[in-house]
Amino acid sequence: MFLYMLIFMAYHSSRWLPRNQRLKFQIVNAVFIAIVLVPQFYVMGRPKSSRYCRQPLLNNLSASIALSFIASGLSVIFTLVDPVPQSMWASYHVFGLLSFGQGLCTAILTLTAAACVKTTPELYYLSLILTITSISSTGFFAVKGGLWLTKRWPMQRDLSRNNE
């Protein structure tokens, strides 16, 4: 869910700028993309990362890189297009489900790969960082979704009372 949150933050922070200055925001967007992708490529290119590890952490890292590229494309589209079409919002939410699933897989694989610290330390620690960021962003969206539901629930209840 970390990549889903990055798109969310890029979209909402770009809306603070006037439409004619949003292209300048792409520099900030490119920096965040580099901050996310460079460590992943660095760890992928390390010779120690190809050593044997019982859990498929390297395969999980390649999936994370693929999702990072998709997230970078979505963040560029969401910051430049105004208004964002409904189909793009739908693809964004489907990406969120994929990101959640990938974060869940990362957490499970990392928690069961304690022996990989000795054979592939960089890969294990990057997976640990990705797990922590995924759990944190999932918590953020859980709280945000809970607040959204509590805000909407009394209104739905009041509407049902008026229909009686």
N, C-alpha and C. Protein backbone atom coordinates (compact mmCIF):
# COMPACT_ATOMS: atom_id res chain seq x y z
N MET A 1 0.82 -1.20 0.00
CA MET A 1 0.00 0.00 0.00
C MET A 1 0.86 1.26 0.00
N PHE A 2 2.16 1.09 0.16
CA PHE A 2 3.03 2.25 0.18
C PHE A 2 2.99 2.98 -1.16
N LEU A 3 3.02 2.26 -2.25
CA LEU A 3 2.99 2.89 -3.57
C LEU A 3 1.64 3.55 -3.82
N TYR A 4 0.58 2.94 -3.34
CA TYR A 4 -0.76 3.52 -3.43
C TYR A 4 -0.79 4.85 -2.68
N MET A 5 -0.14 4.89 -1.53
CA MET A 5 -0.09 6.12 -0.74
C MET A 5 0.75 7.19 -1.42
N LEU A 6 1.81 6.79 -2.12
CA LEU A 6 2.62 7.78 -2.84
C LEU A 6 1.81 8.46 -3.94
N ILE A 7 0.99 7.70 -4.64
CA ILE A 7 0.13 8.29 -5.67
C ILE A 7 -0.89 9.22 -5.02
N PHE A 8 -1.45 8.79 -3.92
CA PHE A 8 -2.41 9.59 -3.17
C PHE A 8 -1.79 10.92 -2.74
N MET A 9 -0.57 10.86 -2.20
CA MET A 9 0.12 12.08 -1.76
C MET A 9 0.48 12.97 -2.94
N ALA A 10 0.91 12.40 -4.05
CA ALA A 10 1.25 13.19 -5.23
C ALA A 10 0.02 13.91 -5.76
N TYR A 11 -1.09 13.21 -5.83
CA TYR A 11 -2.32 13.82 -6.34
C TYR A 11 -2.76 14.98 -5.46
N HIS A 12 -2.84 14.74 -4.15
CA HIS A 12 -3.36 15.77 -3.27
C HIS A 12 -2.40 16.94 -3.10
N SER A 13 -1.12 16.69 -3.11
CA SER A 13 -0.19 17.81 -2.99
C SER A 13 -0.10 18.61 -4.28
N SER A 14 -0.35 17.98 -5.43
CA SER A 14 -0.33 18.75 -6.69
C SER A 14 -1.55 19.65 -6.81
N ARG A 15 -2.62 19.32 -6.12
CA ARG A 15 -3.84 20.13 -6.21
C ARG A 15 -3.70 21.46 -5.46
N TRP A 16 -2.65 21.61 -4.68
CA TRP A 16 -2.40 22.89 -4.02
C TRP A 16 -1.86 23.92 -5.00
N LEU A 17 -1.32 23.46 -6.11
CA LEU A 17 -0.72 24.36 -7.10
C LEU A 17 -1.74 24.74 -8.16
N PRO A 18 -1.58 25.92 -8.74
CA PRO A 18 -2.45 26.27 -9.87
C PRO A 18 -2.18 25.34 -11.07
N ARG A 19 -3.15 25.21 -11.94
CA ARG A 19 -3.03 24.28 -13.07
C ARG A 19 -1.81 24.57 -13.95
N ASN A 20 -1.49 25.83 -14.16
CA ASN A 20 -0.39 26.16 -15.06
C ASN A 20 0.99 25.92 -14.43
N GLN A 21 1.05 25.62 -13.14
CA GLN A 21 2.34 25.36 -12.49
C GLN A 21 2.51 23.91 -12.07
N ARG A 22 1.62 23.03 -12.46
CA ARG A 22 1.72 21.63 -12.06
C ARG A 22 2.83 20.90 -12.79
N LEU A 23 3.26 21.40 -13.92
CA LEU A 23 4.36 20.75 -14.63
C LEU A 23 5.64 20.86 -13.82
N LYS A 24 5.80 21.94 -13.07
CA LYS A 24 6.96 22.10 -12.20
C LYS A 24 6.96 21.07 -11.07
N PHE A 25 5.78 20.62 -10.70
CA PHE A 25 5.66 19.62 -9.64
C PHE A 25 6.24 18.28 -10.08
N GLN A 26 6.36 18.07 -11.39
CA GLN A 26 6.90 16.81 -11.90
C GLN A 26 8.35 16.60 -11.50
N ILE A 27 9.08 17.67 -11.23
CA ILE A 27 10.45 17.53 -10.73
C ILE A 27 10.44 16.89 -9.35
N VAL A 28 9.56 17.36 -8.50
CA VAL A 28 9.41 16.76 -7.17
C VAL A 28 8.94 15.31 -7.30
N ASN A 29 8.04 15.08 -8.22
CA ASN A 29 7.53 13.74 -8.46
C ASN A 29 8.67 12.81 -8.92
N ALA A 30 9.53 13.30 -9.80
CA ALA A 30 10.66 12.49 -10.28
C ALA A 30 11.64 12.17 -9.15
N VAL A 31 11.82 13.10 -8.23
CA VAL A 31 12.71 12.85 -7.08
C VAL A 31 12.14 11.73 -6.21
N PHE A 32 10.83 11.77 -5.95
CA PHE A 32 10.22 10.71 -5.15
C PHE A 32 10.28 9.36 -5.85
N ILE A 33 10.11 9.36 -7.16
CA ILE A 33 10.22 8.11 -7.92
C ILE A 33 11.63 7.56 -7.81
N ALA A 34 12.63 8.46 -7.91
CA ALA A 34 14.02 8.02 -7.78
C ALA A 34 14.32 7.49 -6.38
N ILE A 35 13.76 8.13 -5.36
CA ILE A 35 13.97 7.68 -3.99
C ILE A 35 13.40 6.27 -3.79
N VAL A 36 12.32 5.97 -4.48
CA VAL A 36 11.71 4.65 -4.36
C VAL A 36 12.43 3.61 -5.21
N LEU A 37 12.80 3.96 -6.43
CA LEU A 37 13.34 2.97 -7.36
C LEU A 37 14.84 2.71 -7.21
N VAL A 38 15.62 3.72 -6.90
CA VAL A 38 17.09 3.54 -6.85
C VAL A 38 17.50 2.49 -5.82
N PRO A 39 17.01 2.52 -4.59
CA PRO A 39 17.42 1.46 -3.64
C PRO A 39 17.01 0.06 -4.10
N GLN A 40 15.87 -0.05 -4.75
CA GLN A 40 15.42 -1.35 -5.20
C GLN A 40 16.34 -1.88 -6.31
N PHE A 41 16.71 -1.02 -7.25
CA PHE A 41 17.64 -1.45 -8.30
C PHE A 41 19.03 -1.73 -7.73
N TYR A 42 19.45 -0.95 -6.73
CA TYR A 42 20.75 -1.18 -6.12
C TYR A 42 20.82 -2.57 -5.48
N VAL A 43 19.79 -2.90 -4.72
CA VAL A 43 19.76 -4.21 -4.05
C VAL A 43 19.62 -5.33 -5.09
N MET A 44 18.85 -5.09 -6.12
CA MET A 44 18.69 -6.11 -7.17
C MET A 44 20.02 -6.38 -7.87
N GLY A 45 20.84 -5.37 -8.03
CA GLY A 45 22.11 -5.53 -8.73
C GLY A 45 23.25 -6.05 -7.87
N ARG A 46 23.06 -6.12 -6.58
CA ARG A 46 24.12 -6.61 -5.69
C ARG A 46 24.36 -8.10 -5.92
N PRO A 47 25.62 -8.53 -5.95
CA PRO A 47 25.90 -9.96 -6.13
C PRO A 47 25.36 -10.83 -5.00
N LYS A 48 25.32 -10.29 -3.78
CA LYS A 48 24.81 -11.07 -2.65
C LYS A 48 23.32 -11.36 -2.78
N SER A 49 22.59 -10.52 -3.52
CA SER A 49 21.15 -10.71 -3.64
C SER A 49 20.79 -11.96 -4.43
N SER A 50 21.70 -12.44 -5.25
CA SER A 50 21.39 -13.63 -6.04
C SER A 50 21.74 -14.93 -5.31
N ARG A 51 22.28 -14.83 -4.11
CA ARG A 51 22.56 -16.03 -3.33
C ARG A 51 21.27 -16.73 -2.92
N TYR A 52 21.44 -17.92 -2.44
CA TYR A 52 20.28 -18.72 -2.05
C TYR A 52 19.63 -18.17 -0.80
N CYS A 53 18.35 -18.03 -0.87
CA CYS A 53 17.52 -17.68 0.28
C CYS A 53 16.29 -18.56 0.19
N ARG A 54 15.87 -19.10 1.31
CA ARG A 54 14.74 -20.04 1.31
C ARG A 54 13.46 -19.38 0.79
N GLN A 55 13.25 -18.12 1.10
CA GLN A 55 12.07 -17.41 0.63
C GLN A 55 12.38 -16.67 -0.67
N PRO A 56 11.43 -16.53 -1.56
CA PRO A 56 11.67 -15.84 -2.84
C PRO A 56 11.64 -14.32 -2.71
N LEU A 57 12.55 -13.79 -1.90
CA LEU A 57 12.59 -12.34 -1.70
C LEU A 57 12.99 -11.60 -2.96
N LEU A 58 13.86 -12.20 -3.78
CA LEU A 58 14.29 -11.55 -5.01
C LEU A 58 13.13 -11.45 -6.01
N ASN A 59 12.33 -12.47 -6.10
CA ASN A 59 11.13 -12.42 -6.96
C ASN A 59 10.16 -11.35 -6.46
N ASN A 60 10.02 -11.26 -5.16
CA ASN A 60 9.14 -10.25 -4.57
C ASN A 60 9.67 -8.85 -4.86
N LEU A 61 10.99 -8.69 -4.83
CA LEU A 61 11.58 -7.39 -5.13
C LEU A 61 11.33 -7.00 -6.58
N SER A 62 11.41 -7.95 -7.49
CA SER A 62 11.13 -7.63 -8.89
C SER A 62 9.67 -7.25 -9.09
N ALA A 63 8.76 -7.87 -8.36
CA ALA A 63 7.35 -7.47 -8.41
C ALA A 63 7.17 -6.06 -7.85
N SER A 64 7.92 -5.75 -6.81
CA SER A 64 7.85 -4.42 -6.23
C SER A 64 8.37 -3.36 -7.20
N ILE A 65 9.41 -3.69 -7.94
CA ILE A 65 9.93 -2.76 -8.95
C ILE A 65 8.90 -2.54 -10.05
N ALA A 66 8.26 -3.60 -10.49
CA ALA A 66 7.22 -3.47 -11.53
C ALA A 66 6.08 -2.58 -11.05
N LEU A 67 5.63 -2.80 -9.82
CA LEU A 67 4.56 -1.96 -9.27
C LEU A 67 5.03 -0.52 -9.07
N SER A 68 6.31 -0.32 -8.78
CA SER A 68 6.84 1.03 -8.63
C SER A 68 6.79 1.78 -9.95
N PHE A 69 7.07 1.10 -11.07
CA PHE A 69 6.95 1.74 -12.37
C PHE A 69 5.50 2.11 -12.68
N ILE A 70 4.58 1.24 -12.35
CA ILE A 70 3.17 1.53 -12.56
C ILE A 70 2.75 2.72 -11.70
N ALA A 71 3.22 2.75 -10.46
CA ALA A 71 2.89 3.85 -9.56
C ALA A 71 3.46 5.17 -10.07
N SER A 72 4.66 5.13 -10.64
CA SER A 72 5.23 6.36 -11.17
C SER A 72 4.41 6.88 -12.34
N GLY A 73 3.94 5.99 -13.20
CA GLY A 73 3.10 6.42 -14.31
C GLY A 73 1.77 6.98 -13.84
N LEU A 74 1.16 6.32 -12.87
CA LEU A 74 -0.11 6.82 -12.33
C LEU A 74 0.06 8.17 -11.63
N SER A 75 1.17 8.34 -10.92
CA SER A 75 1.37 9.63 -10.24
C SER A 75 1.57 10.76 -11.25
N VAL A 76 2.25 10.49 -12.35
CA VAL A 76 2.42 11.52 -13.39
C VAL A 76 1.06 11.86 -14.00
N ILE A 77 0.29 10.84 -14.32
CA ILE A 77 -1.03 11.08 -14.92
C ILE A 77 -1.93 11.84 -13.96
N PHE A 78 -1.95 11.44 -12.71
CA PHE A 78 -2.86 12.06 -11.74
C PHE A 78 -2.47 13.50 -11.43
N THR A 79 -1.20 13.84 -11.55
CA THR A 79 -0.81 15.22 -11.25
C THR A 79 -1.00 16.15 -12.45
N LEU A 80 -1.03 15.61 -13.66
CA LEU A 80 -1.17 16.47 -14.83
C LEU A 80 -2.59 16.59 -15.35
N VAL A 81 -3.40 15.56 -15.19
CA VAL A 81 -4.76 15.56 -15.75
C VAL A 81 -5.73 16.16 -14.73
N ASP A 82 -6.56 17.08 -15.23
CA ASP A 82 -7.55 17.69 -14.36
C ASP A 82 -8.80 17.97 -15.18
N PRO A 83 -9.90 17.41 -14.92
CA PRO A 83 -10.21 16.43 -13.89
C PRO A 83 -9.77 15.03 -14.32
N VAL A 84 -9.53 14.20 -13.33
CA VAL A 84 -9.11 12.83 -13.58
C VAL A 84 -10.34 12.01 -13.98
N PRO A 85 -10.27 11.30 -15.12
CA PRO A 85 -11.44 10.50 -15.54
C PRO A 85 -11.76 9.38 -14.56
N GLN A 86 -13.01 8.99 -14.55
CA GLN A 86 -13.48 7.95 -13.64
C GLN A 86 -12.76 6.63 -13.88
N SER A 87 -12.43 6.34 -15.13
CA SER A 87 -11.71 5.09 -15.42
C SER A 87 -10.32 5.07 -14.81
N MET A 88 -9.68 6.25 -14.73
CA MET A 88 -8.36 6.32 -14.08
C MET A 88 -8.49 6.10 -12.57
N TRP A 89 -9.56 6.62 -11.99
CA TRP A 89 -9.78 6.37 -10.56
C TRP A 89 -10.00 4.88 -10.31
N ALA A 90 -10.72 4.24 -11.20
CA ALA A 90 -10.96 2.80 -11.04
C ALA A 90 -9.65 2.03 -11.15
N SER A 91 -8.81 2.40 -12.11
CA SER A 91 -7.52 1.71 -12.23
C SER A 91 -6.63 2.00 -11.03
N TYR A 92 -6.74 3.19 -10.47
CA TYR A 92 -5.97 3.54 -9.27
C TYR A 92 -6.38 2.65 -8.09
N HIS A 93 -7.67 2.42 -7.93
CA HIS A 93 -8.14 1.59 -6.82
C HIS A 93 -7.81 0.11 -7.04
N VAL A 94 -7.84 -0.34 -8.28
CA VAL A 94 -7.40 -1.71 -8.57
C VAL A 94 -5.91 -1.84 -8.26
N PHE A 95 -5.14 -0.81 -8.62
CA PHE A 95 -3.72 -0.80 -8.27
C PHE A 95 -3.54 -0.84 -6.76
N GLY A 96 -4.42 -0.18 -6.02
CA GLY A 96 -4.35 -0.23 -4.56
C GLY A 96 -4.53 -1.63 -4.03
N LEU A 97 -5.46 -2.39 -4.63
CA LEU A 97 -5.65 -3.79 -4.22
C LEU A 97 -4.41 -4.62 -4.54
N LEU A 98 -3.81 -4.39 -5.71
CA LEU A 98 -2.57 -5.08 -6.07
C LEU A 98 -1.44 -4.71 -5.11
N SER A 99 -1.37 -3.44 -4.79
CA SER A 99 -0.33 -2.97 -3.87
C SER A 99 -0.52 -3.56 -2.47
N PHE A 100 -1.77 -3.67 -2.04
CA PHE A 100 -2.05 -4.29 -0.75
C PHE A 100 -1.63 -5.76 -0.75
N GLY A 101 -1.98 -6.47 -1.82
CA GLY A 101 -1.60 -7.88 -1.93
C GLY A 101 -0.09 -8.07 -1.96
N GLN A 102 0.59 -7.20 -2.68
CA GLN A 102 2.04 -7.29 -2.74
C GLN A 102 2.66 -6.96 -1.39
N GLY A 103 2.11 -5.99 -0.69
CA GLY A 103 2.60 -5.66 0.65
C GLY A 103 2.37 -6.80 1.63
N LEU A 104 1.23 -7.47 1.50
CA LEU A 104 0.94 -8.62 2.35
C LEU A 104 1.92 -9.75 2.07
N CYS A 105 2.18 -10.00 0.80
CA CYS A 105 3.17 -11.03 0.43
C CYS A 105 4.56 -10.66 0.95
N THR A 106 4.92 -9.40 0.84
CA THR A 106 6.22 -8.95 1.33
C THR A 106 6.33 -9.17 2.83
N ALA A 107 5.28 -8.84 3.56
CA ALA A 107 5.30 -9.02 5.01
C ALA A 107 5.42 -10.50 5.38
N ILE A 108 4.67 -11.34 4.72
CA ILE A 108 4.72 -12.78 5.04
C ILE A 108 6.08 -13.36 4.69
N LEU A 109 6.59 -13.02 3.51
CA LEU A 109 7.89 -13.54 3.10
C LEU A 109 9.01 -13.04 4.00
N THR A 110 8.95 -11.79 4.38
CA THR A 110 10.00 -11.22 5.23
C THR A 110 9.97 -11.81 6.63
N LEU A 111 8.79 -11.97 7.17
CA LEU A 111 8.68 -12.52 8.52
C LEU A 111 9.09 -13.98 8.61
N THR A 112 9.01 -14.69 7.49
CA THR A 112 9.40 -16.11 7.49
C THR A 112 10.81 -16.32 6.92
N ALA A 113 11.54 -15.23 6.69
CA ALA A 113 12.86 -15.35 6.08
C ALA A 113 13.97 -14.86 7.01
N ALA A 114 13.87 -15.19 8.28
CA ALA A 114 14.87 -14.72 9.23
C ALA A 114 16.25 -15.29 8.92
N ALA A 115 16.32 -16.47 8.34
CA ALA A 115 17.61 -17.08 8.02
C ALA A 115 18.30 -16.37 6.85
N CYS A 116 17.57 -15.60 6.08
CA CYS A 116 18.14 -14.91 4.92
C CYS A 116 19.00 -13.71 5.32
N VAL A 117 18.98 -13.33 6.59
CA VAL A 117 19.81 -12.22 7.05
C VAL A 117 21.28 -12.56 6.82
N LYS A 118 21.64 -13.80 6.99
CA LYS A 118 23.04 -14.20 6.85
C LYS A 118 23.46 -14.35 5.39
N THR A 119 22.57 -14.81 4.52
CA THR A 119 22.95 -15.06 3.13
C THR A 119 22.74 -13.85 2.24
N THR A 120 21.62 -13.17 2.39
CA THR A 120 21.30 -12.00 1.56
C THR A 120 20.87 -10.83 2.44
N PRO A 121 21.81 -10.19 3.15
CA PRO A 121 21.42 -9.16 4.12
C PRO A 121 20.74 -7.93 3.49
N GLU A 122 21.28 -7.44 2.37
CA GLU A 122 20.68 -6.24 1.77
C GLU A 122 19.24 -6.51 1.33
N LEU A 123 19.04 -7.66 0.73
CA LEU A 123 17.71 -8.03 0.25
C LEU A 123 16.73 -8.18 1.42
N TYR A 124 17.20 -8.79 2.49
CA TYR A 124 16.33 -8.98 3.65
C TYR A 124 15.97 -7.64 4.28
N TYR A 125 16.95 -6.75 4.44
CA TYR A 125 16.67 -5.47 5.09
C TYR A 125 15.80 -4.57 4.22
N LEU A 126 15.97 -4.62 2.90
CA LEU A 126 15.08 -3.87 2.04
C LEU A 126 13.66 -4.42 2.13
N SER A 127 13.52 -5.73 2.18
CA SER A 127 12.20 -6.34 2.35
C SER A 127 11.59 -5.94 3.69
N LEU A 128 12.42 -5.84 4.71
CA LEU A 128 11.93 -5.40 6.01
C LEU A 128 11.45 -3.95 5.96
N ILE A 129 12.19 -3.10 5.27
CA ILE A 129 11.79 -1.69 5.13
C ILE A 129 10.48 -1.60 4.34
N LEU A 130 10.38 -2.37 3.25
CA LEU A 130 9.15 -2.37 2.47
C LEU A 130 7.96 -2.89 3.28
N THR A 131 8.22 -3.86 4.15
CA THR A 131 7.16 -4.38 5.02
C THR A 131 6.68 -3.31 5.99
N ILE A 132 7.60 -2.61 6.60
CA ILE A 132 7.25 -1.57 7.58
C ILE A 132 6.48 -0.44 6.91
N THR A 133 6.94 0.00 5.72
CA THR A 133 6.23 1.07 5.03
C THR A 133 4.85 0.62 4.56
N SER A 134 4.75 -0.64 4.17
CA SER A 134 3.46 -1.16 3.73
C SER A 134 2.47 -1.25 4.89
N ILE A 135 2.94 -1.71 6.02
CA ILE A 135 2.07 -1.79 7.20
C ILE A 135 1.65 -0.39 7.66
N SER A 136 2.59 0.55 7.64
CA SER A 136 2.27 1.92 8.05
C SER A 136 1.23 2.55 7.12
N SER A 137 1.42 2.40 5.82
CA SER A 137 0.47 3.01 4.89
C SER A 137 -0.88 2.31 4.93
N THR A 138 -0.89 1.00 5.17
CA THR A 138 -2.17 0.29 5.33
C THR A 138 -2.90 0.81 6.56
N GLY A 139 -2.17 1.06 7.64
CA GLY A 139 -2.77 1.65 8.83
C GLY A 139 -3.33 3.04 8.55
N PHE A 140 -2.59 3.82 7.77
CA PHE A 140 -3.07 5.16 7.40
C PHE A 140 -4.40 5.08 6.66
N PHE A 141 -4.47 4.19 5.65
CA PHE A 141 -5.70 4.08 4.88
C PHE A 141 -6.83 3.42 5.68
N ALA A 142 -6.50 2.58 6.64
CA ALA A 142 -7.53 2.00 7.50
C ALA A 142 -8.16 3.09 8.37
N VAL A 143 -7.33 3.95 8.93
CA VAL A 143 -7.84 5.06 9.74
C VAL A 143 -8.63 6.03 8.87
N LYS A 144 -8.08 6.35 7.70
CA LYS A 144 -8.77 7.27 6.79
C LYS A 144 -10.11 6.69 6.34
N GLY A 145 -10.14 5.40 6.02
CA GLY A 145 -11.40 4.76 5.63
C GLY A 145 -12.39 4.71 6.78
N GLY A 146 -11.90 4.45 7.99
CA GLY A 146 -12.78 4.44 9.16
C GLY A 146 -13.39 5.80 9.42
N LEU A 147 -12.58 6.85 9.28
CA LEU A 147 -13.11 8.21 9.47
C LEU A 147 -14.11 8.56 8.38
N TRP A 148 -13.85 8.11 7.15
CA TRP A 148 -14.78 8.36 6.06
C TRP A 148 -16.11 7.66 6.33
N LEU A 149 -16.05 6.42 6.83
CA LEU A 149 -17.29 5.69 7.12
C LEU A 149 -18.07 6.33 8.26
N THR A 150 -17.39 6.77 9.30
CA THR A 150 -18.10 7.41 10.41
C THR A 150 -18.70 8.73 9.98
N LYS A 151 -18.10 9.39 9.03
CA LYS A 151 -18.64 10.65 8.53
C LYS A 151 -19.89 10.40 7.68
N ARG A 152 -19.89 9.32 6.91
CA ARG A 152 -21.00 9.03 6.01
C ARG A 152 -22.12 8.24 6.68
N TRP A 153 -21.83 7.47 7.70
CA TRP A 153 -22.82 6.58 8.29
C TRP A 153 -24.00 7.32 8.90
N PRO A 154 -23.79 8.36 9.71
CA PRO A 154 -24.98 9.05 10.27
C PRO A 154 -25.86 9.66 9.18
N MET A 155 -25.27 10.11 8.08
CA MET A 155 -26.04 10.69 7.00
C MET A 155 -26.92 9.60 6.35
N GLN A 156 -26.39 8.41 6.17
CA GLN A 156 -27.17 7.31 5.61
C GLN A 156 -28.31 6.93 6.55
N ARG A 157 -28.03 6.93 7.85
CA ARG A 157 -29.05 6.59 8.82
C ARG A 157 -30.16 7.64 8.81
N ASP A 158 -29.79 8.92 8.70
CA ASP A 158 -30.79 9.98 8.66
C ASP A 158 -31.64 9.89 7.39
N LEU A 159 -31.03 9.53 6.29
CA LEU A 159 -31.79 9.37 5.04
C LEU A 159 -32.79 8.24 5.13
N SER A 160 -32.41 7.14 5.81
CA SER A 160 -33.33 6.02 5.93
C SER A 160 -34.48 6.36 6.87
N ARG A 161 -34.26 7.19 7.85
CA ARG A 161 -35.34 7.61 8.76
C ARG A 161 -36.34 8.51 8.03
N ASN A 162 -35.84 9.35 7.11
CA ASN A 162 -36.75 10.25 6.38
C ASN A 162 -37.63 9.48 5.42
N ASN A 163 -37.21 8.32 4.96
CA ASN A 163 -38.00 7.53 4.03
C ASN A 163 -39.11 6.77 4.73
N GLU A 164 -39.08 6.63 6.04
CA GLU A 164 -40.08 5.85 6.77
C GLU A 164 -41.37 6.59 6.94
